[in-house]
Short mmCIF file of C-alpha atoms and ligand atoms in Angstrom, two decimals:
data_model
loop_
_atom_site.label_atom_id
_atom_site.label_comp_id
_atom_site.label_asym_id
_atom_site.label_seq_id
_atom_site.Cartn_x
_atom_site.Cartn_y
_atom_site.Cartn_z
CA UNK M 8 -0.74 5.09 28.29
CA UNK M 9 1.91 7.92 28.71
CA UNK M 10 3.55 9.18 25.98
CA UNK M 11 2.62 6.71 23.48
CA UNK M 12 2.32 7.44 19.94
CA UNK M 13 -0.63 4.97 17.68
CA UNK M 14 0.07 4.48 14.38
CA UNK M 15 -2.46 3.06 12.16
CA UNK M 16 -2.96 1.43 8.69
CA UNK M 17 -7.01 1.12 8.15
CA UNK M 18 -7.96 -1.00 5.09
CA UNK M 19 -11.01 -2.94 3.80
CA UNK M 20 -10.55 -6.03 5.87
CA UNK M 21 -7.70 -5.32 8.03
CA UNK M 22 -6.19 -2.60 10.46
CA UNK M 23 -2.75 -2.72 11.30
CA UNK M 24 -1.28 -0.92 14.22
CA UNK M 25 1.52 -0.15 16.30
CA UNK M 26 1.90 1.44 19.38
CA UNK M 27 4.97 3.48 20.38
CA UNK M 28 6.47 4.49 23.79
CA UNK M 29 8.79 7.46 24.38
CA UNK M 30 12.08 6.14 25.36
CA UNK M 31 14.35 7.85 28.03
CA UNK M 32 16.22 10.28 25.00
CA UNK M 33 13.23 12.95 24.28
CA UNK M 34 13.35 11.48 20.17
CA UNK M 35 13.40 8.00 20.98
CA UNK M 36 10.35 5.95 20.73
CA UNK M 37 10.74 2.03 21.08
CA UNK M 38 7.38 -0.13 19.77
CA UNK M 39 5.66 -1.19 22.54
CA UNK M 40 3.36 -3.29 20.50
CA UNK M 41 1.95 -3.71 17.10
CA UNK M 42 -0.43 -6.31 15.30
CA UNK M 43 -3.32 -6.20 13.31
CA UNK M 44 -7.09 -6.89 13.60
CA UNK M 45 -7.53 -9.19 10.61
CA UNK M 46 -11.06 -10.60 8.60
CA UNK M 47 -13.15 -7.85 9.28
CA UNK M 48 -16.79 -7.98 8.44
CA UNK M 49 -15.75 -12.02 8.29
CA UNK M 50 -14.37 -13.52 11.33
CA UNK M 51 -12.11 -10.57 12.95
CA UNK M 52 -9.15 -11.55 14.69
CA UNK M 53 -7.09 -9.38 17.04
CA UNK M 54 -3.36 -10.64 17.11
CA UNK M 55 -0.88 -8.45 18.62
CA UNK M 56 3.06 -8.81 19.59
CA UNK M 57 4.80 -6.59 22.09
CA UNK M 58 8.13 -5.14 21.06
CA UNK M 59 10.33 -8.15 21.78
CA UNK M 60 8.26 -10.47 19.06
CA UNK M 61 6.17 -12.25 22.00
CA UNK M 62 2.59 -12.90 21.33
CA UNK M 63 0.34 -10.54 23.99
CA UNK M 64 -2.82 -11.00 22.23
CA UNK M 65 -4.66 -13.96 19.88
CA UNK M 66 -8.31 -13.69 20.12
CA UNK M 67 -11.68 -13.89 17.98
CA UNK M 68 -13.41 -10.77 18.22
CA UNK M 69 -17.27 -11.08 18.66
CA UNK M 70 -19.92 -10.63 15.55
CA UNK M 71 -18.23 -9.58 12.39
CA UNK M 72 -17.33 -6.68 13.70
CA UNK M 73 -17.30 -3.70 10.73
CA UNK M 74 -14.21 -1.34 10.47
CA UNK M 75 -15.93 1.11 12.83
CA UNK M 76 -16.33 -1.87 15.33
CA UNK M 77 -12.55 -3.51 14.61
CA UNK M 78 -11.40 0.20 15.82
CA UNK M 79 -13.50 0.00 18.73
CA UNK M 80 -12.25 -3.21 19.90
CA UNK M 81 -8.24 -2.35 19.61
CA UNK M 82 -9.22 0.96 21.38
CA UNK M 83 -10.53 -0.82 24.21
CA UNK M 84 -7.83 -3.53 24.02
CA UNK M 85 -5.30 -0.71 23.72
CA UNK M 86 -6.69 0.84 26.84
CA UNK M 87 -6.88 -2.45 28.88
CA UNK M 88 -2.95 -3.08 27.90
CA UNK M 89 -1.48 0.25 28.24
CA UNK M 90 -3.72 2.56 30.41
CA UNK M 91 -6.28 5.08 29.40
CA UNK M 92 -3.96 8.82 29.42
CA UNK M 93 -1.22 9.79 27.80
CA UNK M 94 -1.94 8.69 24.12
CA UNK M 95 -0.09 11.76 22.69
CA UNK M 96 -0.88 11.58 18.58
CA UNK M 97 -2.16 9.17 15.85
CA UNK M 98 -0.64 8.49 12.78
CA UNK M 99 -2.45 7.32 10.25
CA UNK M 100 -1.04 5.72 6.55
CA UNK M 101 -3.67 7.73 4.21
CA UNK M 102 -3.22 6.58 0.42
CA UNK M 103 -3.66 9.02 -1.67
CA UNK M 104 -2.45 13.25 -0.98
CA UNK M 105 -3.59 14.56 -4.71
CA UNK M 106 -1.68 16.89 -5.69
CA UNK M 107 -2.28 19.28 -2.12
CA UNK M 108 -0.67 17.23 0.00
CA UNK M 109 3.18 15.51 0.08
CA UNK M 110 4.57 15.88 3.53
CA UNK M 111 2.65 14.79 6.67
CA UNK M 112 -0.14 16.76 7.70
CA UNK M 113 -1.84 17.35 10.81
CA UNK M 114 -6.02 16.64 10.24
CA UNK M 115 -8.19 19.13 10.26
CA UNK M 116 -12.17 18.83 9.44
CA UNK M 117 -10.61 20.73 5.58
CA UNK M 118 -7.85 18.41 5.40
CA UNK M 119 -10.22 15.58 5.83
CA UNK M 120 -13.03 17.25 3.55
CA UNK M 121 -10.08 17.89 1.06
CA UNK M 122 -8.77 13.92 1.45
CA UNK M 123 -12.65 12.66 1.16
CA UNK M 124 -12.65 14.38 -2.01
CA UNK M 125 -10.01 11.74 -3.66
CA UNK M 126 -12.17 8.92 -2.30
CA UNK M 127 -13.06 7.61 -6.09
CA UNK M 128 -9.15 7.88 -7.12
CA UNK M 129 -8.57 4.97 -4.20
CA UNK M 130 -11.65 3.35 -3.51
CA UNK M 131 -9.99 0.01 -2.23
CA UNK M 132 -7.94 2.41 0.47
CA UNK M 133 -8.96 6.32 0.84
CA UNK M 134 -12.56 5.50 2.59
CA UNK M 135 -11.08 3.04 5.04
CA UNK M 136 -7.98 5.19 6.02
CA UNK M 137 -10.00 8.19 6.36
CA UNK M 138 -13.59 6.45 8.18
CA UNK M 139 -10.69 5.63 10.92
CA UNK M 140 -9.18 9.03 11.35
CA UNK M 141 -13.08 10.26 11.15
CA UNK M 142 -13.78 7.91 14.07
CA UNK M 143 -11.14 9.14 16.27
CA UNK M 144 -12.27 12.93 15.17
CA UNK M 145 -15.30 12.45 16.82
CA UNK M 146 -14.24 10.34 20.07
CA UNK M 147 -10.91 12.46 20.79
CA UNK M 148 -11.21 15.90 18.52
CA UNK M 149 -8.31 17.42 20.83
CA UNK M 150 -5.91 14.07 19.96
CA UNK M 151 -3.07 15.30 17.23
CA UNK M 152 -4.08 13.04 14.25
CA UNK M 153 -1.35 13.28 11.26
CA UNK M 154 -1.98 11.88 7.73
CA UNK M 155 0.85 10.31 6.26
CA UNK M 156 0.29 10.03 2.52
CA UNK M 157 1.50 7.17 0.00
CA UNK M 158 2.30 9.44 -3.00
CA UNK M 159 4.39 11.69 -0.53
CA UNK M 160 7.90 10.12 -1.51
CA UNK M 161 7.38 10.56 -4.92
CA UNK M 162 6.44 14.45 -5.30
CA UNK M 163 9.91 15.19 -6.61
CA UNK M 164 9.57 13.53 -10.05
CA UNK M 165 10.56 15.33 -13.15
CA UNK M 166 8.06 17.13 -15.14
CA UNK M 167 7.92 14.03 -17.90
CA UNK M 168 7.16 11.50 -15.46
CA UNK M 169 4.07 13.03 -14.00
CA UNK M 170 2.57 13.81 -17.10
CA UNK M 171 -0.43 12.12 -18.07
CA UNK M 172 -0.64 12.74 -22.06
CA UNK M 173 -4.16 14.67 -21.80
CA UNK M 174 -5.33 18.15 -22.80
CA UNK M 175 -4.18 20.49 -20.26
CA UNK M 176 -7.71 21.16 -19.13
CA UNK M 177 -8.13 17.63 -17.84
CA UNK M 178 -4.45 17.63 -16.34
CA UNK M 179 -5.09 20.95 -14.61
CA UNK M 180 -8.48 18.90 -13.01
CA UNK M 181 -5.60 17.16 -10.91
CA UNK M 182 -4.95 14.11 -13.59
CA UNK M 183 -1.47 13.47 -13.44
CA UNK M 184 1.02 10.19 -12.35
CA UNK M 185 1.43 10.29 -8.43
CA UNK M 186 2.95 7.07 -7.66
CA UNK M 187 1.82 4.52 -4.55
CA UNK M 188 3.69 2.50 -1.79
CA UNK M 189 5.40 5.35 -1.04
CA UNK M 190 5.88 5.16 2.75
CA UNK M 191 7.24 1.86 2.44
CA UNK M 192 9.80 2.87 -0.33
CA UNK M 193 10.93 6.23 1.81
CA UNK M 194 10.97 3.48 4.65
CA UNK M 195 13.48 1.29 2.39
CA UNK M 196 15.66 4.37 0.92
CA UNK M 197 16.15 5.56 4.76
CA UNK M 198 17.54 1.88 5.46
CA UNK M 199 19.58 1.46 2.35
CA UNK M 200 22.68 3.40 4.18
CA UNK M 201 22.48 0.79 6.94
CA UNK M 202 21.90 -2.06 5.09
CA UNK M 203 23.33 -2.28 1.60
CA UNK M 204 25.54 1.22 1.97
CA UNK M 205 27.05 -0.10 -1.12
CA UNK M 206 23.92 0.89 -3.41
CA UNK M 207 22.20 2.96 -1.21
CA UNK M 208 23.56 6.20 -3.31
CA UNK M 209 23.35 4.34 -6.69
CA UNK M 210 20.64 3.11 -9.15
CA UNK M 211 18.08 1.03 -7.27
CA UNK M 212 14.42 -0.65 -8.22
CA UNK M 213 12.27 -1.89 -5.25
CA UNK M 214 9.90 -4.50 -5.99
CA UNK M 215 7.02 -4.09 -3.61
CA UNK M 216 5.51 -7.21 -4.08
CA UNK M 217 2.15 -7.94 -2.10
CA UNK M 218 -1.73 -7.52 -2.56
CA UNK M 219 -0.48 -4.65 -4.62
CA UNK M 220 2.47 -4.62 -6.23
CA UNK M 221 4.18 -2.38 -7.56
CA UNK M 222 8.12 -1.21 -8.28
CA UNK M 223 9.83 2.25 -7.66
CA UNK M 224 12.72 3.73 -9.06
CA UNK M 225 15.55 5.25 -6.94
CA UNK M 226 18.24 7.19 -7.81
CA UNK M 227 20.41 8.23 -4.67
CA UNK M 228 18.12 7.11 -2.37
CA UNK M 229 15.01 9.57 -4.32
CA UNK M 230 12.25 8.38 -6.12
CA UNK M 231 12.42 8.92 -10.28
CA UNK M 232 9.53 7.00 -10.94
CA UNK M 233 7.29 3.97 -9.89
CA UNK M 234 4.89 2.10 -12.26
CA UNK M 235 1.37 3.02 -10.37
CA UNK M 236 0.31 6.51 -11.57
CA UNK M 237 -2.63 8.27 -11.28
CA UNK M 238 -4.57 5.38 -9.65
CA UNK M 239 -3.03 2.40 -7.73
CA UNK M 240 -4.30 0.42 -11.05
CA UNK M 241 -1.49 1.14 -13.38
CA UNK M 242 1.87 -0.98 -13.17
CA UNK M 243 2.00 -4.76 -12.41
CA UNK M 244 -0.67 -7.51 -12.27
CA UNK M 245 -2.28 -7.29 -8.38
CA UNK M 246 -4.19 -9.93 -7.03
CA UNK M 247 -7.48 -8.05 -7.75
CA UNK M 248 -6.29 -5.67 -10.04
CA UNK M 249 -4.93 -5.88 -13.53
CA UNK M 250 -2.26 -3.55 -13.63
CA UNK M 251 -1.39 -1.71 -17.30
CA UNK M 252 -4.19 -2.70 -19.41
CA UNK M 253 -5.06 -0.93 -22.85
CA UNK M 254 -7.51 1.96 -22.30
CA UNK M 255 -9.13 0.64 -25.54
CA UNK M 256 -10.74 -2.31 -23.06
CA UNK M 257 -12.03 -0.29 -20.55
CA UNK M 258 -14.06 1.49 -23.44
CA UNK M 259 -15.24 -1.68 -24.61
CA UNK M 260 -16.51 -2.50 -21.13
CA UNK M 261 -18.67 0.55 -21.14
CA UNK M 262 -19.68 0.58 -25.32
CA UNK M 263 -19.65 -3.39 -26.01
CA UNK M 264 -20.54 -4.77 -22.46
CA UNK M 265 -22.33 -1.79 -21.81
CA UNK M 266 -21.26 -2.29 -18.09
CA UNK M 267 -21.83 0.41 -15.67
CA UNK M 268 -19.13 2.83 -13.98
CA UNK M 269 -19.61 0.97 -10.44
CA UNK M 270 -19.11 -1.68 -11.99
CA UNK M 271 -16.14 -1.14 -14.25
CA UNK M 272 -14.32 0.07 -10.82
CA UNK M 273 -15.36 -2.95 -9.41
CA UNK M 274 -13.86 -4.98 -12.25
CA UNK M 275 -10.90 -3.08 -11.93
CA UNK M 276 -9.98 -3.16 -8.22
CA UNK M 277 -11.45 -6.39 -7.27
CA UNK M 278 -11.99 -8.97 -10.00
CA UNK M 279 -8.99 -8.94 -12.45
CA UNK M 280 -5.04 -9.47 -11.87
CA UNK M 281 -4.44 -12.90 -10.03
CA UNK M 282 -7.93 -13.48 -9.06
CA UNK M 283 -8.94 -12.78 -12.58
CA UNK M 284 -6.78 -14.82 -14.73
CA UNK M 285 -6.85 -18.24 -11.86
CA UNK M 286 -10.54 -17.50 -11.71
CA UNK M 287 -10.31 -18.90 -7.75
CA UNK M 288 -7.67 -17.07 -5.85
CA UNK M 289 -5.82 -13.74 -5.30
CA UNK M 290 -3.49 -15.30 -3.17
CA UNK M 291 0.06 -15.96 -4.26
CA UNK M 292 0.73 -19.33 -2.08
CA UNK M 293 -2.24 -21.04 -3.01
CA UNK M 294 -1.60 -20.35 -6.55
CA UNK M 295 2.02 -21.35 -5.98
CA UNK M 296 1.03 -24.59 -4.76
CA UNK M 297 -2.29 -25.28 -7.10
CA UNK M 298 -1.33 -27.29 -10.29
CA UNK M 299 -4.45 -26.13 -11.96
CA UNK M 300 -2.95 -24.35 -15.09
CA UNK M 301 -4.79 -20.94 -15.07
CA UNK M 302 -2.97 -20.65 -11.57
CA UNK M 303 0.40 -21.20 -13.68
CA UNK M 304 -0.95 -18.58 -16.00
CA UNK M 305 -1.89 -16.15 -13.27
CA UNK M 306 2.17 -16.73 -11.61
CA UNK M 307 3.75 -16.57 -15.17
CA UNK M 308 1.47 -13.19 -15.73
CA UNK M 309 3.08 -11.32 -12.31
CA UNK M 310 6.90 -12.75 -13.27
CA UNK M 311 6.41 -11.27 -17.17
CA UNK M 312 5.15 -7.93 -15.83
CA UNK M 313 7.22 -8.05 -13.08
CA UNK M 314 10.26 -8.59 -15.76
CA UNK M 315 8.58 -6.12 -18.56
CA UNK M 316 8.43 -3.03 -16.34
CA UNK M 317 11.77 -3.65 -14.21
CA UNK M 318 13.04 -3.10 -17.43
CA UNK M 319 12.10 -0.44 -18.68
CA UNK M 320 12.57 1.34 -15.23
CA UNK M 321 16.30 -0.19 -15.29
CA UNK M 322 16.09 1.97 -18.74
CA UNK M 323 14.84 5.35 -17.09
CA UNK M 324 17.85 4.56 -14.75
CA UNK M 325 20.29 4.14 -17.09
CA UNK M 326 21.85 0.42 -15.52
CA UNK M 327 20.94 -1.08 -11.86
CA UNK M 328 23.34 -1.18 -9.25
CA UNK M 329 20.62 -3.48 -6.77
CA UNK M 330 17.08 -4.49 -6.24
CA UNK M 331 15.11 -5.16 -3.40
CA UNK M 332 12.11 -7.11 -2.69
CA UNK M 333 9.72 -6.08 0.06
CA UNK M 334 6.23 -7.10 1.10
CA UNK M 335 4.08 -10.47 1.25
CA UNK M 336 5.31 -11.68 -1.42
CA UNK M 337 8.65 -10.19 -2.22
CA UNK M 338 9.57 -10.64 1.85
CA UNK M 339 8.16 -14.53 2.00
CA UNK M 340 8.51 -15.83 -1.38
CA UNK M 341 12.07 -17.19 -2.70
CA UNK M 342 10.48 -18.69 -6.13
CA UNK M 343 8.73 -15.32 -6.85
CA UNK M 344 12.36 -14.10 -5.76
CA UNK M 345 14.58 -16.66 -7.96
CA UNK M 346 12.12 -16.16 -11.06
CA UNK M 347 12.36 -11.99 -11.53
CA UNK M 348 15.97 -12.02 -10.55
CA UNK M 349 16.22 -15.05 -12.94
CA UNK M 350 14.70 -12.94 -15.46
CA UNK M 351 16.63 -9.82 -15.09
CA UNK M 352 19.98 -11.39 -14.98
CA UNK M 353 20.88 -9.53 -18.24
CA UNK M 354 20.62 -6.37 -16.14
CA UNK M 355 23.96 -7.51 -14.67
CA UNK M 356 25.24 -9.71 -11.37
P1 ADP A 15 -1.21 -6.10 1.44
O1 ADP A 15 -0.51 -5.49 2.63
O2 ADP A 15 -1.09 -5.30 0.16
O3 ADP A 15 -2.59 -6.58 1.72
P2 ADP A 15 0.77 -8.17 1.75
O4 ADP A 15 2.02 -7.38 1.64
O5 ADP A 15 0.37 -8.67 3.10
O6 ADP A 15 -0.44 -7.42 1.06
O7 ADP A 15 0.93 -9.43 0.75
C1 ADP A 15 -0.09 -10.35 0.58
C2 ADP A 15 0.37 -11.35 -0.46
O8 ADP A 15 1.58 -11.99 0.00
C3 ADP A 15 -0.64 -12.46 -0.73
O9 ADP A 15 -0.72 -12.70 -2.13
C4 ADP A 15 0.01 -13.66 -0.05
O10 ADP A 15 -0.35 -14.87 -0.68
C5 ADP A 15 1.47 -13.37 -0.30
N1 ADP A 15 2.34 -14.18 0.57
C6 ADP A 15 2.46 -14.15 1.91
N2 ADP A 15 3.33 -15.11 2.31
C7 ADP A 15 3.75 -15.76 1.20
C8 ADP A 15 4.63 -16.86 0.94
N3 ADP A 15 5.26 -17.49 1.91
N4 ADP A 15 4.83 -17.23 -0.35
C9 ADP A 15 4.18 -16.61 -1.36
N5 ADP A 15 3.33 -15.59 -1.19
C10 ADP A 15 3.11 -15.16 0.08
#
């Protein structure tokens, strides 16, 4: 490789990469490739396009191949394709910054130490993002690894919106609303001169619709507000996770079910939302498709929430001037699409 930049999304059972190449201008970097290593710990899959859109890779990686192994493989692969020099940084899409860390940083054993620490606060994402930026510690410590954080874009929110109503005590301990997704929403305000310039200054929700879902707020092109909070929990109906939900139940689950704390979190992150109410699937087109009725239940459940908090984020606006759907199921799915717009027609044309 020469002068090629990696950058990285690690997550439970996928890692998503691209790989860019300086251009001839010393700022420009075209994408040279990108894919994603899918089913890992299952059936692992490496499938990779180069920067036209043609296929360059489709294979079945051997075993089940862990995350530490799935990096392994697209190193090697990586190294095969492009040479072994020149790889001049990593960047790596790390979840959660607490309340240390908004604008990219450069990894150091502290930062990591520091980013380890908010582990429990993202257990479906922190470990995964942070085991691969670990890895390459320890293979290439010299290689410039930068952490780009999810709650970044939304460290300019008023005072109001980050509160979490607890005594100050608890609060100072670091509990207050940070907001999620937020690469791909500074991603989306950054296009929104080239794309809609007509609303890119104006009152705009994003509906990041996918595993997790959530929607942000933006008001000339900066985030106000976003319905995850302190966790990636809060907000809409997920596929594995339930979204707002009355505190009062998860008392119940530890004073009535007397269930544990591992496995309240694991109720929360990977057994409710979609999965939960269809009790067979977190997956938005087989639920589309299925006429059982607790899929219709689990759909109807993501349009209402979807509908309920648009709303009252249209009301922390003031009015909406657009809104834009991004992700799996926002990008692919025209129902999902047709039924929230449907639904929010009162907010204007
Ligand atoms: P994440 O990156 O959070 O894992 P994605 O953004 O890839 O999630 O979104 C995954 C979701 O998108 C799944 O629920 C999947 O069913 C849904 N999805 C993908 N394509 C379609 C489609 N054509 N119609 C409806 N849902 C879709």
């Amino acid at each position: 490789m020469s002068g090629h930049v990696l950058i990285l999304n690690a997550g439970s059972s996928s890692l998503k990469f691209r790989i860019y190449e300086l251009g001839d201008a010393a700022d420009s970097w075209n994408v040279a490739a990108g894919g994603q290593i899918e089913g890992i710990g299952t059936a692992p899959r490496l499938h990779a396009k180069d920067g036209a859109g043609k296929t360059i890779a489709d294979d079945r990686l051997a075993g089940k191949a862990d995350a530490r192994a799935a990096l392994d493989a697209l190193a090697k692969w990586l190294r095969t394709r492009f040479g072994a020099k020149g790889l001049v940084g990593v960047g790596h899409r790390v979840v959660h910054g607490g309340a240390s860390y908004a604008a990219p940083v450069v990894v150091t054993a502290r930062v990591l130490d520091d980013l380890r620490g908010l582990e429990p606060l993202a257990p479906l994402h922190q470990p995964y993002n942070l085991a691969g930026i670990a890895q390459l510690l320890e293979r290439l410590p010299d290689l410039p690894q930068v952490a780009c954080f999810d709650t970044g874009f939304h460290r300019g929110w008023s005072d109001v919106a980050e509160l979490v109503p607890v005594p100050a005590e608890i609060r100072r301990a670091g509990v207050q609303r940070y907001g999620f997704h937020g690469i791909s929403y500074e991603y989306i305000a950054g296009a929104l001169p080239r794309v809609a310039p007509e609303i890119a200054d104006k009152r705009v929700i994003v509906a990041h619709l996918g595993s997790g879902a959530s929607l942000c707020a933006l008001k000339n092109g900066k985030s106000v507000d976003c319905t995850f909070g302190f966790t990636a929990l809060d907000g809409l109906c997920m596929g594995t996770r339930p979204g707002a939900l009355d505190p009062g139940v998860v008392l119940h689950l530890f004073q009535a079910l007397e269930l544990s704390a591992k496995e309240v979190e694991t109720l929360l992150y990977k057994k409710c939302g979609l999965l939960g109410i269809s009790g067979f699937s977190n997956d938005m087109r087989e639920l589309l498709a299925s006429p059982d009725p607790n899929a219709m239940l689990a759909v109807d459940y993501f349009i209402y929430h979807a509908t309920k908090q648009l709303g009252s984020l249209a009301a922390i606006l003031g009015g909406l001037d657009g809104l834009v759907f991004t992700a799996g199921i926002g990008e692919n799915s025209p129902e999902i699409r047709r039924r929230i717009s449907e639904a929010c027609a009162w907010l204007g044309d």
